Amino acid sequence: MPSPGLKSSVALAARLLAVTTLVVATAGAIEPANPSVSPRLAKHQEAFAEARVIQVSERVFVAFAYSMCNIVMVVGDEGVAIFDTGFRLEEGDAALRALRAKSDLPVRAVVYSHGHTDHTGGSRAFAPADADPPIRVYAQANYARYLAEMHGSTRPVFTRRAVAQLGMILPEGKAGTVGSGGGPVVRFAGTVGYAAPTDIVEERATIDLGGVHLELFHAPGDLDDALAAWIPEEGVLLTGDTVVGTHTHPILSTPRYEKGRDARAYVETLGRMRKYPARVLVGGHGLPVEGVEAVADLLERTEMVAQFMIDETLRLTRQNLSGPEIAAAIKIPESLAGGQEFADYYHRLSWIVRGVHAKEMGWYGGDVLELVAHSPVHRARLLVAALGGSDSVLDQGEAAYRGD
């Protein structure tokens, strides 16, 4: 016969399920009492309100806000190269139509800055399967490892985390999402049109378009399969997601978790990027950065802030603080940021710091009670009792949902 405690738990679970089902079933019809959005985020998102083509040099054009990532076209005398392709085929098609107003030369090459789908999912718009001659698609050698990771048994978990982080199925607007800070509002719908790489880059490669060259180099940062591109004739540096124009913190880690993201490699890449005399920097997201001094300052400040985040995480770890405690303690000093804005757009600083700590030290936070912790179910029973019982907990939950 079930124990009274088990019966009570089952009854509470049933009531919680009923409340959850009601919330889900009516989510499209019920809005919070006072839907709102951070004024800072709303202002930040205004930059992405209008899709447009930005010319950053004589031969380099950026399809901005057509997708979450920037889609870059480099025009040579004999053809064009596309650096990153957007999240969905439909977005790539729209960007290509806009870019064709700048050049109708054939696409000779497509380059993936890294393997994230928001940079590769629109590639068939630029490299159709029936192209004759076939269009060359460049990726760094670690791309195969990342693809295997993303298409393994944990893919559904990764997808759920991404959807939750970016609000990809929420309605657009104050009651849902106005965007995450990394670009326009991202929708889960659409067609993934992925073209498999034909040219694998280990460390370096050069694409000659006639009159202009893309010097590709391995630039591990957002992932370990990252490529950046230096265009010497134009003084343009394409940095992928290692350095972006969205005023985010250096994304040394992500709550989605990725084995190929290495915080120290990220900082080393920033140091190498600083050696290029770039007049323009085009990141994977956000507006281009123009001017030698502005580019140099962004690269230097990003490197210093990233190194600070690593050093402070390790310093506080030596004081036996846990990941959550470290995340709550670390703030970016204004003296390091200088005139640059590093804010909680797309990723919160606390998420990144917890990820760095977890990769360095694992799950254990240093409190011995963690080693003998109650199971989640037992802890929940104790917590419900401490809060006055199941009726009290449900009343408080329903009131919180209503915004009382």
Coordinates of C-alpha atoms in Angstrom, one line a residue:
M1 CA 0.0 0.0 0.0
P2 CA 1.4 3.5 -0.9
S3 CA 2.6 5.5 2.1
P4 CA 0.7 8.6 3.1
G5 CA 3.8 10.6 2.1
L6 CA 3.7 9.1 -1.4
K7 CA -0.1 9.8 -1.8
S8 CA 0.5 13.4 -0.8
S9 CA 3.3 13.7 -3.3
V10 CA 1.2 12.2 -6.1
A11 CA -1.7 14.6 -5.3
L12 CA 0.6 17.6 -5.3
A13 CA 2.2 16.5 -8.6
A14 CA -1.3 16.1 -10.1
R15 CA -2.3 19.6 -9.1
L16 CA 1.0 21.1 -10.3
L17 CA 0.5 19.3 -13.6
A18 CA -3.0 20.8 -13.9
V19 CA -1.8 24.3 -13.2
T20 CA 1.1 23.9 -15.8
T21 CA -1.3 22.5 -18.4
L22 CA -3.6 25.4 -17.9
V23 CA -0.8 27.9 -18.3
V24 CA 0.5 26.2 -21.5
A25 CA -2.9 25.8 -23.0
T26 CA -3.7 29.5 -22.5
A27 CA -0.3 31.0 -23.1
G28 CA -1.3 32.4 -26.4
A29 CA -4.4 34.1 -25.0
I30 CA -3.1 35.3 -21.6
E31 CA -0.6 38.1 -21.3
P32 CA 1.2 39.0 -18.0
A33 CA -0.6 41.8 -16.2
N34 CA 2.1 44.3 -17.1
P35 CA 4.2 43.1 -20.0
S36 CA 7.4 45.1 -20.2
V37 CA 10.9 45.0 -21.7
S38 CA 14.2 46.4 -20.5
P39 CA 14.5 50.0 -21.9
R40 CA 18.2 49.3 -22.5
L41 CA 17.5 46.1 -24.5
A42 CA 14.7 47.8 -26.4
K43 CA 17.1 50.6 -27.4
H44 CA 19.8 48.1 -28.3
Q45 CA 17.4 46.2 -30.6
E46 CA 16.6 49.3 -32.6
A47 CA 19.8 48.7 -34.6
F48 CA 18.3 45.6 -36.1
A49 CA 14.9 47.0 -37.0
E50 CA 15.7 47.5 -40.7
A51 CA 17.5 44.9 -42.8
R52 CA 20.0 46.7 -45.1
V53 CA 23.3 46.3 -47.0
I54 CA 26.2 48.3 -45.5
Q55 CA 29.3 49.0 -47.6
V56 CA 32.3 49.0 -45.4
S57 CA 35.0 49.4 -48.1
E58 CA 35.2 49.5 -51.9
R59 CA 34.8 45.7 -52.2
V60 CA 33.2 44.5 -49.0
F61 CA 29.5 44.6 -48.3
V62 CA 27.5 43.4 -45.2
A63 CA 24.0 42.2 -45.4
F64 CA 22.9 43.4 -41.9
A65 CA 19.8 42.2 -40.0
Y66 CA 18.6 39.9 -42.7
S67 CA 19.4 37.1 -40.2
M68 CA 20.8 36.8 -36.7
C69 CA 24.4 36.8 -38.1
N70 CA 26.0 39.2 -40.6
I71 CA 26.4 37.9 -44.1
V72 CA 29.4 39.4 -45.8
M73 CA 30.1 39.6 -49.5
V74 CA 33.6 40.3 -50.8
V75 CA 33.8 41.3 -54.5
G76 CA 36.8 40.5 -56.7
D77 CA 37.4 41.0 -60.3
E78 CA 36.5 37.4 -61.1
G79 CA 33.8 36.6 -58.6
V80 CA 32.5 37.0 -55.1
A81 CA 33.0 35.2 -51.8
I82 CA 30.4 34.9 -49.1
F83 CA 31.5 34.9 -45.4
D84 CA 28.7 33.3 -43.3
T85 CA 25.3 32.6 -44.7
G86 CA 22.6 33.2 -42.1
F87 CA 20.3 30.9 -40.1
R88 CA 17.8 29.8 -42.6
L89 CA 17.6 29.3 -46.4
E90 CA 14.9 32.0 -46.7
E91 CA 17.1 34.5 -44.9
G92 CA 20.0 33.7 -47.2
D93 CA 17.9 34.1 -50.3
A94 CA 16.7 37.6 -49.1
A95 CA 20.3 38.6 -48.3
L96 CA 21.5 37.4 -51.7
R97 CA 18.9 39.4 -53.5
A98 CA 19.9 42.5 -51.7
L99 CA 23.6 41.9 -52.3
R100 CA 23.1 41.3 -56.0
A101 CA 22.3 45.0 -56.3
K102 CA 26.0 45.5 -55.5
S103 CA 27.5 42.8 -57.8
D104 CA 26.2 40.2 -60.2
L105 CA 29.5 38.4 -60.4
P106 CA 29.3 34.6 -59.7
V107 CA 29.8 33.2 -56.2
R108 CA 33.1 31.5 -56.2
A109 CA 33.5 30.6 -52.5
V110 CA 31.5 30.4 -49.3
V111 CA 33.3 30.5 -45.9
Y112 CA 32.0 29.3 -42.6
S113 CA 33.3 31.4 -39.7
H114 CA 32.3 28.4 -37.5
G115 CA 29.7 25.7 -37.3
H116 CA 26.8 27.3 -35.5
T117 CA 23.6 27.0 -37.6
D118 CA 22.9 30.7 -37.5
H119 CA 26.1 31.0 -39.7
T120 CA 25.7 28.0 -41.9
G121 CA 21.9 27.3 -42.3
G122 CA 21.4 29.5 -45.3
S123 CA 24.4 28.3 -47.3
R124 CA 22.4 26.6 -50.1
A125 CA 21.1 30.1 -51.1
F126 CA 24.7 30.9 -52.1
A127 CA 26.0 27.5 -53.0
P128 CA 23.2 25.6 -54.7
A129 CA 23.7 21.9 -55.1
D130 CA 23.4 22.1 -58.9
A131 CA 25.9 25.0 -59.3
D132 CA 28.2 24.5 -62.3
P133 CA 31.1 24.7 -61.6
P134 CA 30.5 23.6 -58.0
I135 CA 31.0 26.4 -55.4
R136 CA 33.8 25.8 -53.0
V137 CA 32.8 25.8 -49.3
Y138 CA 35.5 26.4 -46.7
A139 CA 35.4 25.2 -43.1
Q140 CA 38.1 24.7 -40.5
A141 CA 39.2 21.1 -39.8
N142 CA 37.4 20.7 -36.5
Y143 CA 34.0 21.2 -38.2
A144 CA 33.5 17.5 -38.4
R145 CA 33.9 17.0 -34.7
Y146 CA 31.4 19.7 -33.9
L147 CA 28.9 18.3 -36.4
A148 CA 29.2 14.9 -34.8
E149 CA 28.7 16.4 -31.4
M150 CA 25.6 18.4 -32.4
H151 CA 24.0 15.4 -34.2
G152 CA 24.7 12.9 -31.4
S153 CA 22.4 11.6 -28.8
T154 CA 22.2 14.9 -26.9
R155 CA 21.1 17.0 -29.9
P156 CA 17.5 17.4 -28.5
V157 CA 18.9 18.8 -25.3
F158 CA 21.1 21.3 -27.1
T159 CA 18.1 22.3 -29.2
R160 CA 15.8 22.8 -26.2
R161 CA 18.5 24.9 -24.5
A162 CA 19.0 27.1 -27.6
V163 CA 15.2 27.6 -28.0
A164 CA 14.9 28.6 -24.4
Q165 CA 17.8 30.9 -24.3
L166 CA 16.8 32.8 -27.5
G167 CA 13.0 32.7 -27.0
M168 CA 12.6 31.2 -30.5
I169 CA 9.0 30.1 -30.1
L170 CA 7.7 33.0 -28.1
P171 CA 5.4 35.6 -29.8
E172 CA 7.2 38.7 -30.9
G173 CA 6.6 41.7 -28.8
K174 CA 6.7 42.8 -25.1
A175 CA 4.7 39.8 -24.0
G176 CA 7.1 37.4 -25.7
T177 CA 10.5 38.5 -27.1
V178 CA 11.9 41.6 -28.7
G179 CA 15.2 39.8 -29.4
S180 CA 18.1 38.6 -27.3
G181 CA 20.6 41.3 -28.1
G182 CA 22.6 39.3 -30.7
G183 CA 20.6 40.3 -33.7
P184 CA 17.0 40.5 -34.9
V185 CA 14.3 38.3 -33.3
V186 CA 15.2 34.7 -34.1
R187 CA 12.4 32.3 -35.3
F188 CA 12.6 28.5 -35.1
A189 CA 10.7 28.2 -38.3
G190 CA 12.3 28.1 -41.8
T191 CA 14.4 25.8 -43.9
V192 CA 18.0 24.7 -43.1
G193 CA 19.9 24.7 -46.3
Y194 CA 23.4 23.4 -45.3
A195 CA 26.1 22.9 -47.9
A196 CA 28.8 20.4 -46.8
P197 CA 32.4 21.9 -46.9
T198 CA 34.6 21.1 -49.9
D199 CA 37.8 22.7 -48.7
I200 CA 39.2 22.0 -45.2
V201 CA 41.5 24.6 -43.6
E202 CA 43.9 23.5 -40.9
E203 CA 45.6 26.7 -40.0
R204 CA 45.7 29.0 -43.1
A205 CA 44.4 29.3 -46.6
T206 CA 44.0 32.1 -49.2
I207 CA 41.1 32.7 -51.5
D208 CA 42.0 34.7 -54.6
L209 CA 39.1 36.5 -56.2
G210 CA 41.2 38.6 -58.6
G211 CA 42.3 41.9 -57.2
V212 CA 41.4 41.0 -53.7
H213 CA 42.3 38.1 -51.4
L214 CA 40.7 36.6 -48.3
E215 CA 43.5 35.3 -46.0
L216 CA 41.8 32.7 -43.8
F217 CA 43.3 31.7 -40.5
H218 CA 42.2 29.4 -37.6
A219 CA 40.8 31.6 -34.9
P220 CA 39.4 29.4 -32.1
G221 CA 36.9 31.3 -29.9
D222 CA 33.2 30.8 -30.1
L223 CA 34.1 27.3 -31.2
D224 CA 37.3 25.4 -32.0
D225 CA 36.4 25.2 -35.7
A226 CA 36.4 29.0 -36.1
L227 CA 37.9 30.8 -39.1
A228 CA 38.6 34.5 -39.4
A229 CA 39.5 36.4 -42.6
W230 CA 41.9 39.3 -43.2
I231 CA 41.4 41.2 -46.5
P232 CA 44.6 43.2 -46.9
E233 CA 43.6 45.2 -50.0
E234 CA 40.6 46.5 -48.1
G235 CA 42.0 46.7 -44.5
V236 CA 38.9 44.6 -43.4
L237 CA 39.0 42.0 -40.6
L238 CA 36.2 39.5 -40.5
T239 CA 36.2 38.0 -36.9
G240 CA 33.2 35.7 -36.8
D241 CA 31.8 35.5 -33.3
T242 CA 35.1 36.0 -31.4
V243 CA 34.7 39.7 -31.6
V244 CA 31.2 41.2 -32.3
G245 CA 29.6 44.6 -32.6
T246 CA 26.7 43.8 -30.2
H247 CA 28.3 45.1 -27.0
T248 CA 28.1 41.7 -25.4
H249 CA 30.6 40.3 -22.8
P250 CA 33.3 38.0 -24.3
I251 CA 31.3 34.8 -24.7
L252 CA 33.9 32.4 -23.2
S253 CA 31.1 29.9 -22.3
T254 CA 27.5 29.3 -23.0
P255 CA 24.6 27.7 -21.0
R256 CA 24.0 25.4 -24.0
Y257 CA 27.5 24.0 -23.2
E258 CA 30.0 23.2 -26.0
K259 CA 33.1 21.1 -25.7
G260 CA 34.9 23.0 -28.4
R261 CA 34.7 26.4 -26.6
D262 CA 38.0 27.1 -24.8
A263 CA 38.3 30.4 -22.8
R264 CA 42.1 30.5 -23.0
A265 CA 42.1 29.8 -26.7
Y266 CA 39.6 32.7 -27.1
V267 CA 42.0 35.1 -25.5
E268 CA 45.0 33.9 -27.6
T269 CA 42.9 34.5 -30.7
L270 CA 42.2 38.0 -29.7
G271 CA 45.9 38.7 -29.3
R272 CA 46.5 37.4 -32.8
M273 CA 43.7 39.5 -34.2
R274 CA 45.2 42.7 -32.7
K275 CA 48.3 42.3 -34.9
Y276 CA 46.3 43.1 -38.1
P277 CA 46.2 46.8 -39.0
A278 CA 42.4 46.7 -39.6
R279 CA 40.5 49.8 -40.6
V280 CA 37.2 48.0 -40.4
L281 CA 36.1 45.1 -38.2
V282 CA 33.0 43.1 -39.1
G283 CA 31.9 40.7 -36.4
G284 CA 29.5 37.8 -36.8
H285 CA 26.8 39.9 -35.1
G286 CA 26.2 43.6 -34.7
L287 CA 27.2 46.7 -36.6
P288 CA 30.6 46.9 -38.3
V289 CA 33.3 48.9 -36.3
E290 CA 35.1 51.5 -38.5
G291 CA 38.3 53.4 -37.9
V292 CA 41.8 52.1 -37.0
E293 CA 41.6 53.4 -33.4
A294 CA 38.1 52.1 -32.8
V295 CA 38.9 48.6 -34.1
A296 CA 42.1 48.5 -32.0
D297 CA 40.3 49.7 -28.9
L298 CA 37.5 47.1 -29.2
L299 CA 40.1 44.3 -29.7
E300 CA 42.2 45.4 -26.8
R301 CA 39.4 45.9 -24.4
T302 CA 37.7 42.6 -25.3
E303 CA 41.0 40.8 -24.7
M304 CA 41.5 42.5 -21.3
V305 CA 37.9 41.9 -20.2
A306 CA 38.1 38.2 -21.3
Q307 CA 41.4 37.7 -19.4
F308 CA 39.9 39.4 -16.3
M309 CA 36.9 37.1 -16.4
I310 CA 39.2 34.0 -16.4
D311 CA 41.6 35.4 -13.8
E312 CA 38.9 36.5 -11.4
T313 CA 37.1 33.1 -11.7
L314 CA 40.2 31.3 -10.8
R315 CA 41.1 33.7 -8.0
L316 CA 37.7 33.3 -6.3
T317 CA 37.8 29.5 -6.9
R318 CA 41.0 29.4 -4.8
Q319 CA 39.0 31.1 -2.1
N320 CA 36.6 28.0 -2.2
L321 CA 33.7 29.9 -3.7
S322 CA 31.2 28.0 -5.7
G323 CA 30.2 28.7 -9.3
P324 CA 27.1 30.6 -8.4
E325 CA 28.9 32.6 -5.7
I326 CA 31.6 33.6 -8.2
A327 CA 29.1 34.5 -10.8
A328 CA 27.4 36.8 -8.3
A329 CA 30.7 38.4 -7.3
I330 CA 32.3 39.3 -10.6
K331 CA 31.7 42.7 -12.1
I332 CA 33.6 44.2 -15.0
P333 CA 35.6 47.2 -13.8
E334 CA 35.0 50.4 -15.8
S335 CA 38.7 50.9 -16.0
L336 CA 39.0 47.7 -18.1
A337 CA 36.0 48.4 -20.3
G338 CA 37.0 52.0 -21.1
G339 CA 34.6 53.5 -23.5
Q340 CA 33.3 50.1 -24.6
E341 CA 30.0 48.7 -23.5
F342 CA 30.0 45.1 -22.3
A343 CA 26.5 44.3 -21.2
D344 CA 24.1 41.4 -20.6
Y345 CA 23.0 41.1 -24.3
Y346 CA 22.6 37.6 -25.6
H347 CA 24.5 36.1 -22.7
R348 CA 24.6 37.3 -19.1
L349 CA 27.9 37.7 -17.5
S350 CA 26.9 35.3 -14.7
W351 CA 26.2 32.5 -17.3
I352 CA 29.6 32.9 -18.8
V353 CA 31.4 32.9 -15.5
R354 CA 29.6 29.8 -14.3
G355 CA 30.5 28.0 -17.5
V356 CA 34.2 29.0 -17.2
H357 CA 34.2 27.7 -13.6
A358 CA 32.5 24.5 -14.5
K359 CA 35.0 23.7 -17.3
E360 CA 37.9 24.5 -14.9
M361 CA 36.6 22.8 -11.8
G362 CA 33.7 20.5 -12.7
W363 CA 30.3 20.4 -11.0
Y364 CA 31.4 20.3 -7.3
G365 CA 31.3 23.8 -5.7
G366 CA 33.4 23.0 -2.6
D367 CA 30.6 22.6 -0.1
V368 CA 30.9 19.1 1.4
L369 CA 27.1 19.1 1.8
E370 CA 26.8 18.8 -2.0
L371 CA 28.4 15.3 -1.7
V372 CA 25.5 14.1 0.5
A373 CA 22.7 16.3 -0.8
H374 CA 19.1 15.2 -0.8
S375 CA 17.6 14.0 -4.0
P376 CA 15.6 16.7 -5.9
V377 CA 12.3 15.0 -4.9
H378 CA 13.2 14.7 -1.2
R379 CA 14.4 18.3 -1.1
A380 CA 11.2 19.4 -2.8
R381 CA 9.1 17.7 -0.2
L382 CA 11.0 19.3 2.6
L383 CA 10.8 22.7 0.9
V384 CA 7.0 22.4 0.3
A385 CA 6.5 21.6 4.0
A386 CA 8.7 24.5 5.0
L387 CA 6.6 26.8 2.9
G388 CA 3.3 25.8 4.6
G389 CA 2.2 22.7 2.6
S390 CA 1.0 22.0 -0.9
D391 CA -2.0 24.3 -0.8
S392 CA 0.1 27.3 0.3
V393 CA 2.7 26.5 -2.4
L394 CA 0.0 26.3 -5.2
D395 CA -1.6 29.5 -4.0
Q396 CA 1.7 31.3 -4.1
G397 CA 2.5 29.9 -7.5
E398 CA -0.8 31.0 -9.0
A399 CA -0.5 34.4 -7.5
A400 CA 3.0 34.8 -8.9
Y401 CA 1.7 33.9 -12.4
R402 CA -1.1 36.4 -12.2
G403 CA 1.5 39.0 -11.1
D404 CA -0.3 39.7 -7.8

